[in-house]
Amino acid sequence: MQQIFVANPKGGCGKTMLSIHLAAYYAQRGLTVALCGHDPQQSSLDWTKARPSSMPNITGIRFYQHEILSNRFDIAIHDLPAAFGAEQLASILKEHRLLIPVLPSPTDIKACVRFLMALNRSGLVESNAQHIGLVANRVNIRTNYFKVLLAFLNQVNLPLVGYLRDTQNYVRSASVGLSIFDLPQRSVSQDLNQWQTILEWLEENEVPSPFMQQISDLLHV
Ligand SMILES: Nc1ncnc2c1ncn2[C@@H]1O[C@H](COP(=O)(O)OP(=O)(O)OP(=O)(O)O)[C@@H](O)[C@H]1O
Ligand SMILES: [Mg+2]
């Protein structure tokens, strides 16, 4: 069973949004999906409860027990709580992918620096760098903060695997148990395009080179 973990100690950076979207993407592709909400707020599980029965099913799980569930699912997405520490990621990172959403704001960048430093100190980055991907979330590419975030990510030895714009498409769809992957393509085509590099990285392990070129161009404008 494939597993994807989404973590960042900073609250509100988009862990639940990324998790529910990954769950919906794989469910739309016909996989049996577990969405594991480790967060005390249980936001992911509220979302699975609100999901219309006409949509591909996603099983919300509160207390994930690998031995019991691994035969039932093709993939498990883990929405980790803000309190989840770097040291707890050690065993996970050897085998599985970790996505770290980060917002382009000074406080979020600082919090992300601290989290990445803790990952670094624990030796996790060095041995598992290919399993860790950063996603810039709620981005407006014209703002200085996004450029500051790009410059920071350029310094750390981890790939930016995608960026997602700030749009009510995420808020509105989530409020009724949906994701942009469940909506008519034409209404969310810009957002679906932005997800492509993230999904490719999860499948291929490499950030597509046109995307890296685009990021490098943005850094030098
Ligand atoms: N790209 C986006 N555009 C617009 N709104 C977004 C975007 N990403 C997330 N949001 C909204 O921002 C809020 C916080 O996102 P989310 O709940 O996913 O963060 P979180 O990291 O899970 O927070 P917590 O640490 O509290 O669990 C939510 O209302 C979500 O709908
Ligand atoms: Mg959350």
mmCIF file of C-alpha atoms and ligand atoms in Angstrom:
data_model
loop_
_atom_site.group_PDB
_atom_site.id
_atom_site.type_symbol
_atom_site.label_atom_id
_atom_site.label_comp_id
_atom_site.label_asym_id
_atom_site.label_seq_id
_atom_site.Cartn_x
_atom_site.Cartn_y
_atom_site.Cartn_z
ATOM 1 C CA MET A 1 0.000 0.000 0.000
ATOM 2 C CA GLN A 2 1.314 3.408 -0.996
ATOM 3 C CA GLN A 3 1.287 6.108 1.689
ATOM 4 C CA ILE A 4 1.650 9.880 1.438
ATOM 5 C CA PHE A 5 2.176 12.103 4.490
ATOM 6 C CA VAL A 6 1.378 15.806 4.688
ATOM 7 C CA ALA A 7 3.030 17.744 7.521
ATOM 8 C CA ASN A 8 4.087 21.170 8.740
ATOM 9 C CA PRO A 9 3.874 22.318 12.367
ATOM 10 C CA LYS A 10 2.572 25.709 11.205
ATOM 11 C CA GLY A 11 -1.218 25.851 11.488
ATOM 12 C CA GLY A 12 -3.345 26.832 8.529
ATOM 13 C CA CYS A 13 -0.739 26.274 5.801
ATOM 14 C CA GLY A 14 -2.902 23.834 3.810
ATOM 15 C CA LYS A 15 -2.205 20.338 5.196
ATOM 16 C CA THR A 16 -5.874 19.363 5.181
ATOM 17 C CA MET A 17 -6.494 20.997 1.810
ATOM 18 C CA LEU A 18 -3.591 19.047 0.232
ATOM 19 C CA SER A 19 -4.653 15.804 1.952
ATOM 20 C CA ILE A 20 -8.274 15.877 0.842
ATOM 21 C CA HIS A 21 -7.219 16.760 -2.700
ATOM 22 C CA LEU A 22 -4.780 13.884 -2.919
ATOM 23 C CA ALA A 23 -7.450 11.548 -1.550
ATOM 24 C CA ALA A 24 -9.996 12.765 -4.112
ATOM 25 C CA TYR A 25 -7.493 12.580 -6.980
ATOM 26 C CA TYR A 26 -6.637 8.939 -6.307
ATOM 27 C CA ALA A 27 -10.295 8.034 -5.647
ATOM 28 C CA GLN A 28 -11.233 9.565 -9.011
ATOM 29 C CA ARG A 29 -8.598 7.325 -10.583
ATOM 30 C CA GLY A 30 -10.331 4.260 -9.171
ATOM 31 C CA LEU A 31 -8.024 3.493 -6.229
ATOM 32 C CA THR A 32 -9.374 2.498 -2.818
ATOM 33 C CA VAL A 33 -8.344 5.395 -0.618
ATOM 34 C CA ALA A 34 -7.980 5.875 3.145
ATOM 35 C CA LEU A 35 -7.784 9.446 4.381
ATOM 36 C CA CYS A 36 -6.225 9.344 7.833
ATOM 37 C CA GLY A 37 -7.019 12.422 9.924
ATOM 38 C CA HIS A 38 -4.458 12.534 12.727
ATOM 39 C CA ASP A 39 -5.415 16.082 13.547
ATOM 40 C CA PRO A 40 -7.429 16.608 16.783
ATOM 41 C CA GLN A 41 -9.742 18.954 14.844
ATOM 42 C CA GLN A 42 -10.636 16.065 12.521
ATOM 43 C CA SER A 43 -11.147 18.424 9.575
ATOM 44 C CA SER A 44 -10.348 15.740 6.992
ATOM 45 C CA LEU A 45 -12.896 13.426 8.536
ATOM 46 C CA ASP A 46 -15.551 16.151 8.534
ATOM 47 C CA TRP A 47 -14.840 16.479 4.838
ATOM 48 C CA THR A 48 -15.254 12.725 4.170
ATOM 49 C CA LYS A 49 -18.555 12.838 6.075
ATOM 50 C CA ALA A 50 -19.774 15.722 3.907
ATOM 51 C CA ARG A 51 -18.730 13.932 0.698
ATOM 52 C CA PRO A 52 -21.714 13.196 -1.577
ATOM 53 C CA SER A 53 -22.420 9.474 -2.050
ATOM 54 C CA SER A 54 -22.374 10.014 -5.833
ATOM 55 C CA MET A 55 -18.615 10.716 -5.638
ATOM 56 C CA PRO A 56 -15.873 8.046 -5.573
ATOM 57 C CA ASN A 57 -15.687 6.788 -2.018
ATOM 58 C CA ILE A 58 -12.927 7.806 0.412
ATOM 59 C CA THR A 59 -12.729 6.107 3.803
ATOM 60 C CA GLY A 60 -11.986 8.516 6.625
ATOM 61 C CA ILE A 61 -9.945 6.937 9.397
ATOM 62 C CA ARG A 62 -9.253 8.420 12.781
ATOM 63 C CA PHE A 63 -6.806 6.026 14.356
ATOM 64 C CA TYR A 64 -4.787 4.438 11.643
ATOM 65 C CA GLN A 65 -3.624 0.894 12.314
ATOM 66 C CA HIS A 66 -1.393 -0.257 9.543
ATOM 67 C CA GLU A 67 -1.646 -4.004 10.232
ATOM 68 C CA ILE A 68 -5.439 -4.012 10.117
ATOM 69 C CA LEU A 69 -5.942 -1.723 7.174
ATOM 70 C CA SER A 70 -3.059 -2.223 4.786
ATOM 71 C CA ASN A 71 -4.851 -4.963 2.861
ATOM 72 C CA ARG A 72 -7.997 -2.934 2.373
ATOM 73 C CA PHE A 73 -6.557 0.103 0.627
ATOM 74 C CA ASP A 74 -4.416 0.933 -2.390
ATOM 75 C CA ILE A 75 -3.274 4.184 -0.860
ATOM 76 C CA ALA A 76 -3.425 6.041 2.472
ATOM 77 C CA ILE A 77 -3.112 9.814 2.763
ATOM 78 C CA HIS A 78 -2.084 11.105 6.193
ATOM 79 C CA ASP A 79 -3.146 14.575 7.303
ATOM 80 C CA LEU A 80 -0.719 15.028 10.200
ATOM 81 C CA PRO A 81 -1.406 17.345 13.144
ATOM 82 C CA ALA A 82 0.460 20.610 13.656
ATOM 83 C CA ALA A 83 2.034 19.042 16.772
ATOM 84 C CA PHE A 84 3.720 16.304 14.751
ATOM 85 C CA GLY A 85 7.478 16.608 15.260
ATOM 86 C CA ALA A 86 10.432 15.998 12.950
ATOM 87 C CA GLU A 87 11.679 13.048 15.015
ATOM 88 C CA GLN A 88 8.374 11.202 14.489
ATOM 89 C CA LEU A 89 8.907 11.373 10.738
ATOM 90 C CA ALA A 90 12.072 9.269 10.863
ATOM 91 C CA SER A 91 10.517 5.870 10.238
ATOM 92 C CA ILE A 92 7.995 7.269 7.760
ATOM 93 C CA LEU A 93 10.513 8.943 5.485
ATOM 94 C CA LYS A 94 12.522 5.846 4.759
ATOM 95 C CA GLU A 95 9.695 4.471 2.650
ATOM 96 C CA HIS A 96 7.098 7.112 1.989
ATOM 97 C CA ARG A 97 6.640 10.579 0.531
ATOM 98 C CA LEU A 98 6.247 13.685 2.643
ATOM 99 C CA LEU A 99 4.654 16.855 1.296
ATOM 100 C CA ILE A 100 5.233 20.094 3.201
ATOM 101 C CA PRO A 101 2.856 22.928 2.336
ATOM 102 C CA VAL A 102 4.165 26.407 3.053
ATOM 103 C CA LEU A 103 2.540 29.797 2.717
ATOM 104 C CA PRO A 104 4.408 32.787 1.256
ATOM 105 C CA SER A 105 4.292 34.935 4.389
ATOM 106 C CA PRO A 106 7.163 35.990 6.691
ATOM 107 C CA THR A 107 5.834 34.078 9.728
ATOM 108 C CA ASP A 108 5.168 30.935 7.708
ATOM 109 C CA ILE A 109 8.603 31.024 6.085
ATOM 110 C CA LYS A 110 10.229 31.402 9.521
ATOM 111 C CA ALA A 111 8.213 28.485 10.909
ATOM 112 C CA CYS A 112 9.139 26.414 7.860
ATOM 113 C CA VAL A 113 12.833 27.231 8.342
ATOM 114 C CA ARG A 114 12.580 25.930 11.924
ATOM 115 C CA PHE A 115 10.816 22.752 10.797
ATOM 116 C CA LEU A 116 13.366 22.092 8.037
ATOM 117 C CA MET A 117 16.214 22.768 10.471
ATOM 118 C CA ALA A 118 14.732 20.205 12.871
ATOM 119 C CA LEU A 119 14.456 17.726 9.972
ATOM 120 C CA ASN A 120 18.050 18.490 9.059
ATOM 121 C CA ARG A 121 19.314 18.054 12.625
ATOM 122 C CA SER A 122 17.666 14.662 12.855
ATOM 123 C CA GLY A 123 19.622 13.628 9.739
ATOM 124 C CA LEU A 124 16.382 12.939 7.901
ATOM 125 C CA VAL A 125 16.894 15.315 5.024
ATOM 126 C CA GLU A 126 20.282 13.990 4.031
ATOM 127 C CA SER A 127 19.178 10.383 3.791
ATOM 128 C CA ASN A 128 15.638 10.948 2.483
ATOM 129 C CA ALA A 129 15.761 14.147 0.449
ATOM 130 C CA GLN A 130 14.189 12.445 -2.553
ATOM 131 C CA HIS A 131 11.092 11.686 -0.488
ATOM 132 C CA ILE A 132 10.447 15.257 0.670
ATOM 133 C CA GLY A 133 8.681 17.846 -1.470
ATOM 134 C CA LEU A 134 7.595 21.386 -0.676
ATOM 135 C CA VAL A 135 4.402 22.918 -2.024
ATOM 136 C CA ALA A 136 3.963 26.678 -1.971
ATOM 137 C CA ASN A 137 0.318 27.293 -1.170
ATOM 138 C CA ARG A 138 -1.999 30.290 -1.562
ATOM 139 C CA VAL A 139 0.457 31.877 -3.928
ATOM 140 C CA ASN A 140 0.175 35.044 -5.917
ATOM 141 C CA ILE A 141 3.244 34.872 -8.144
ATOM 142 C CA ARG A 142 3.361 38.646 -8.517
ATOM 143 C CA THR A 143 3.985 39.294 -4.805
ATOM 144 C CA ASN A 144 7.386 39.850 -3.235
ATOM 145 C CA TYR A 145 6.605 37.281 -0.561
ATOM 146 C CA PHE A 146 6.440 34.559 -3.180
ATOM 147 C CA LYS A 147 9.861 35.604 -4.463
ATOM 148 C CA VAL A 148 11.195 35.567 -0.889
ATOM 149 C CA LEU A 149 9.770 32.063 -0.471
ATOM 150 C CA LEU A 150 11.351 30.923 -3.745
ATOM 151 C CA ALA A 151 14.704 32.377 -2.721
ATOM 152 C CA PHE A 152 14.481 30.562 0.618
ATOM 153 C CA LEU A 153 13.561 27.259 -1.038
ATOM 154 C CA ASN A 154 16.445 27.734 -3.421
ATOM 155 C CA GLN A 155 18.780 27.690 -0.400
ATOM 156 C CA VAL A 156 17.457 24.498 1.138
ATOM 157 C CA ASN A 157 18.315 21.291 -0.557
ATOM 158 C CA LEU A 158 14.713 20.241 -1.125
ATOM 159 C CA PRO A 159 12.587 20.579 -4.228
ATOM 160 C CA LEU A 160 9.614 22.846 -4.638
ATOM 161 C CA VAL A 161 7.296 20.371 -6.348
ATOM 162 C CA GLY A 162 4.456 22.745 -7.104
ATOM 163 C CA TYR A 163 2.628 25.914 -6.233
ATOM 164 C CA LEU A 164 -1.074 26.489 -5.857
ATOM 165 C CA ARG A 165 -2.826 29.798 -6.174
ATOM 166 C CA ASP A 166 -5.094 31.322 -3.567
ATOM 167 C CA THR A 167 -8.606 30.621 -4.783
ATOM 168 C CA GLN A 168 -12.079 30.111 -3.380
ATOM 169 C CA ASN A 169 -12.337 26.987 -5.560
ATOM 170 C CA TYR A 170 -10.621 25.111 -2.709
ATOM 171 C CA VAL A 171 -12.771 26.636 0.020
ATOM 172 C CA ARG A 172 -16.112 26.235 -1.753
ATOM 173 C CA SER A 173 -15.544 22.682 -2.940
ATOM 174 C CA ALA A 174 -14.245 21.508 0.450
ATOM 175 C CA SER A 175 -17.283 22.925 2.232
ATOM 176 C CA VAL A 176 -19.499 20.348 0.472
ATOM 177 C CA GLY A 177 -17.161 17.339 0.637
ATOM 178 C CA LEU A 178 -15.676 17.907 -2.819
ATOM 179 C CA SER A 179 -12.311 18.808 -4.276
ATOM 180 C CA ILE A 180 -11.323 20.488 -7.513
ATOM 181 C CA PHE A 181 -10.781 16.961 -8.923
ATOM 182 C CA ASP A 182 -14.522 16.337 -8.535
ATOM 183 C CA LEU A 183 -15.608 19.505 -10.374
ATOM 184 C CA PRO A 184 -16.148 20.023 -14.119
ATOM 185 C CA GLN A 185 -12.662 20.471 -15.620
ATOM 186 C CA ARG A 186 -13.432 23.706 -17.428
ATOM 187 C CA SER A 187 -14.375 25.498 -14.175
ATOM 188 C CA VAL A 188 -11.046 24.697 -12.461
ATOM 189 C CA SER A 189 -8.631 24.122 -15.340
ATOM 190 C CA GLN A 190 -6.031 26.599 -14.037
ATOM 191 C CA ASP A 191 -5.954 24.827 -10.660
ATOM 192 C CA LEU A 192 -5.848 21.347 -12.191
ATOM 193 C CA ASN A 193 -2.819 22.480 -14.217
ATOM 194 C CA GLN A 194 -1.057 23.651 -11.060
ATOM 195 C CA TRP A 195 -1.505 20.207 -9.478
ATOM 196 C CA GLN A 196 0.222 18.419 -12.350
ATOM 197 C CA THR A 197 3.807 18.885 -11.121
ATOM 198 C CA ILE A 198 2.876 17.696 -7.619
ATOM 199 C CA LEU A 199 1.178 14.568 -8.967
ATOM 200 C CA GLU A 200 4.069 13.861 -11.342
ATOM 201 C CA TRP A 201 6.576 14.190 -8.506
ATOM 202 C CA LEU A 202 4.557 11.755 -6.394
ATOM 203 C CA GLU A 203 4.647 9.280 -9.256
ATOM 204 C CA GLU A 204 8.085 9.841 -10.720
ATOM 205 C CA ASN A 205 10.196 11.109 -7.849
ATOM 206 C CA GLU A 206 11.497 13.961 -9.967
ATOM 207 C CA VAL A 207 10.358 17.502 -10.367
ATOM 208 C CA PRO A 208 9.531 18.051 -14.049
ATOM 209 C CA SER A 209 12.263 20.199 -15.604
ATOM 210 C CA PRO A 210 9.951 22.733 -17.325
ATOM 211 C CA PHE A 211 8.633 23.539 -13.858
ATOM 212 C CA MET A 212 12.141 24.089 -12.483
ATOM 213 C CA GLN A 213 12.857 26.378 -15.425
ATOM 214 C CA GLN A 214 9.705 28.330 -14.691
ATOM 215 C CA ILE A 215 10.726 28.731 -11.024
ATOM 216 C CA SER A 216 14.211 29.784 -11.997
ATOM 217 C CA ASP A 217 12.757 32.375 -14.429
ATOM 218 C CA LEU A 218 10.509 33.708 -11.680
ATOM 219 C CA LEU A 219 13.479 34.063 -9.348
ATOM 220 C CA HIS A 220 15.368 36.168 -11.822
ATOM 221 C CA VAL A 221 12.603 38.492 -12.942
HETATM 222 N N1 LIG B 1 -4.833 27.506 -2.076
HETATM 223 C C1 LIG B 1 -5.807 27.928 -1.256
HETATM 224 N N2 LIG B 1 -6.636 28.943 -1.645
HETATM 225 C C2 LIG B 1 -7.595 29.404 -0.813
HETATM 226 N N3 LIG B 1 -7.839 28.923 0.408
HETATM 227 C C3 LIG B 1 -7.039 27.919 0.847
HETATM 228 C C4 LIG B 1 -5.993 27.373 0.046
HETATM 229 N N4 LIG B 1 -5.385 26.400 0.772
HETATM 230 C C5 LIG B 1 -6.014 26.324 1.949
HETATM 231 N N5 LIG B 1 -7.014 27.236 2.004
HETATM 232 C C6 LIG B 1 -7.904 27.507 3.140
HETATM 233 O O1 LIG B 1 -7.102 27.928 4.236
HETATM 234 C C7 LIG B 1 -7.600 27.404 5.449
HETATM 235 C C8 LIG B 1 -6.485 26.600 6.147
HETATM 236 O O2 LIG B 1 -6.154 25.476 5.321
HETATM 237 P P1 LIG B 1 -6.039 24.009 5.950
HETATM 238 O O3 LIG B 1 -7.177 23.763 6.884
HETATM 239 O O4 LIG B 1 -5.847 23.057 4.851
HETATM 240 O O5 LIG B 1 -4.701 24.206 6.786
HETATM 241 P P2 LIG B 1 -4.047 23.168 7.842
HETATM 242 O O6 LIG B 1 -2.572 23.251 7.650
HETATM 243 O O7 LIG B 1 -4.695 21.850 7.713
HETATM 244 O O8 LIG B 1 -4.456 23.835 9.229
HETATM 245 P P3 LIG B 1 -4.347 23.150 10.711
HETATM 246 O O9 LIG B 1 -2.897 23.220 11.098
HETATM 247 O O10 LIG B 1 -5.214 24.035 11.551
HETATM 248 O O11 LIG B 1 -4.844 21.740 10.592
HETATM 249 C C9 LIG B 1 -8.826 26.562 5.089
HETATM 250 O O12 LIG B 1 -9.975 27.342 5.263
HETATM 251 C C10 LIG B 1 -8.602 26.243 3.611
HETATM 252 O O13 LIG B 1 -9.816 26.035 2.923
HETATM 253 MG MG MG B 2 -5.750 20.634 9.115
#
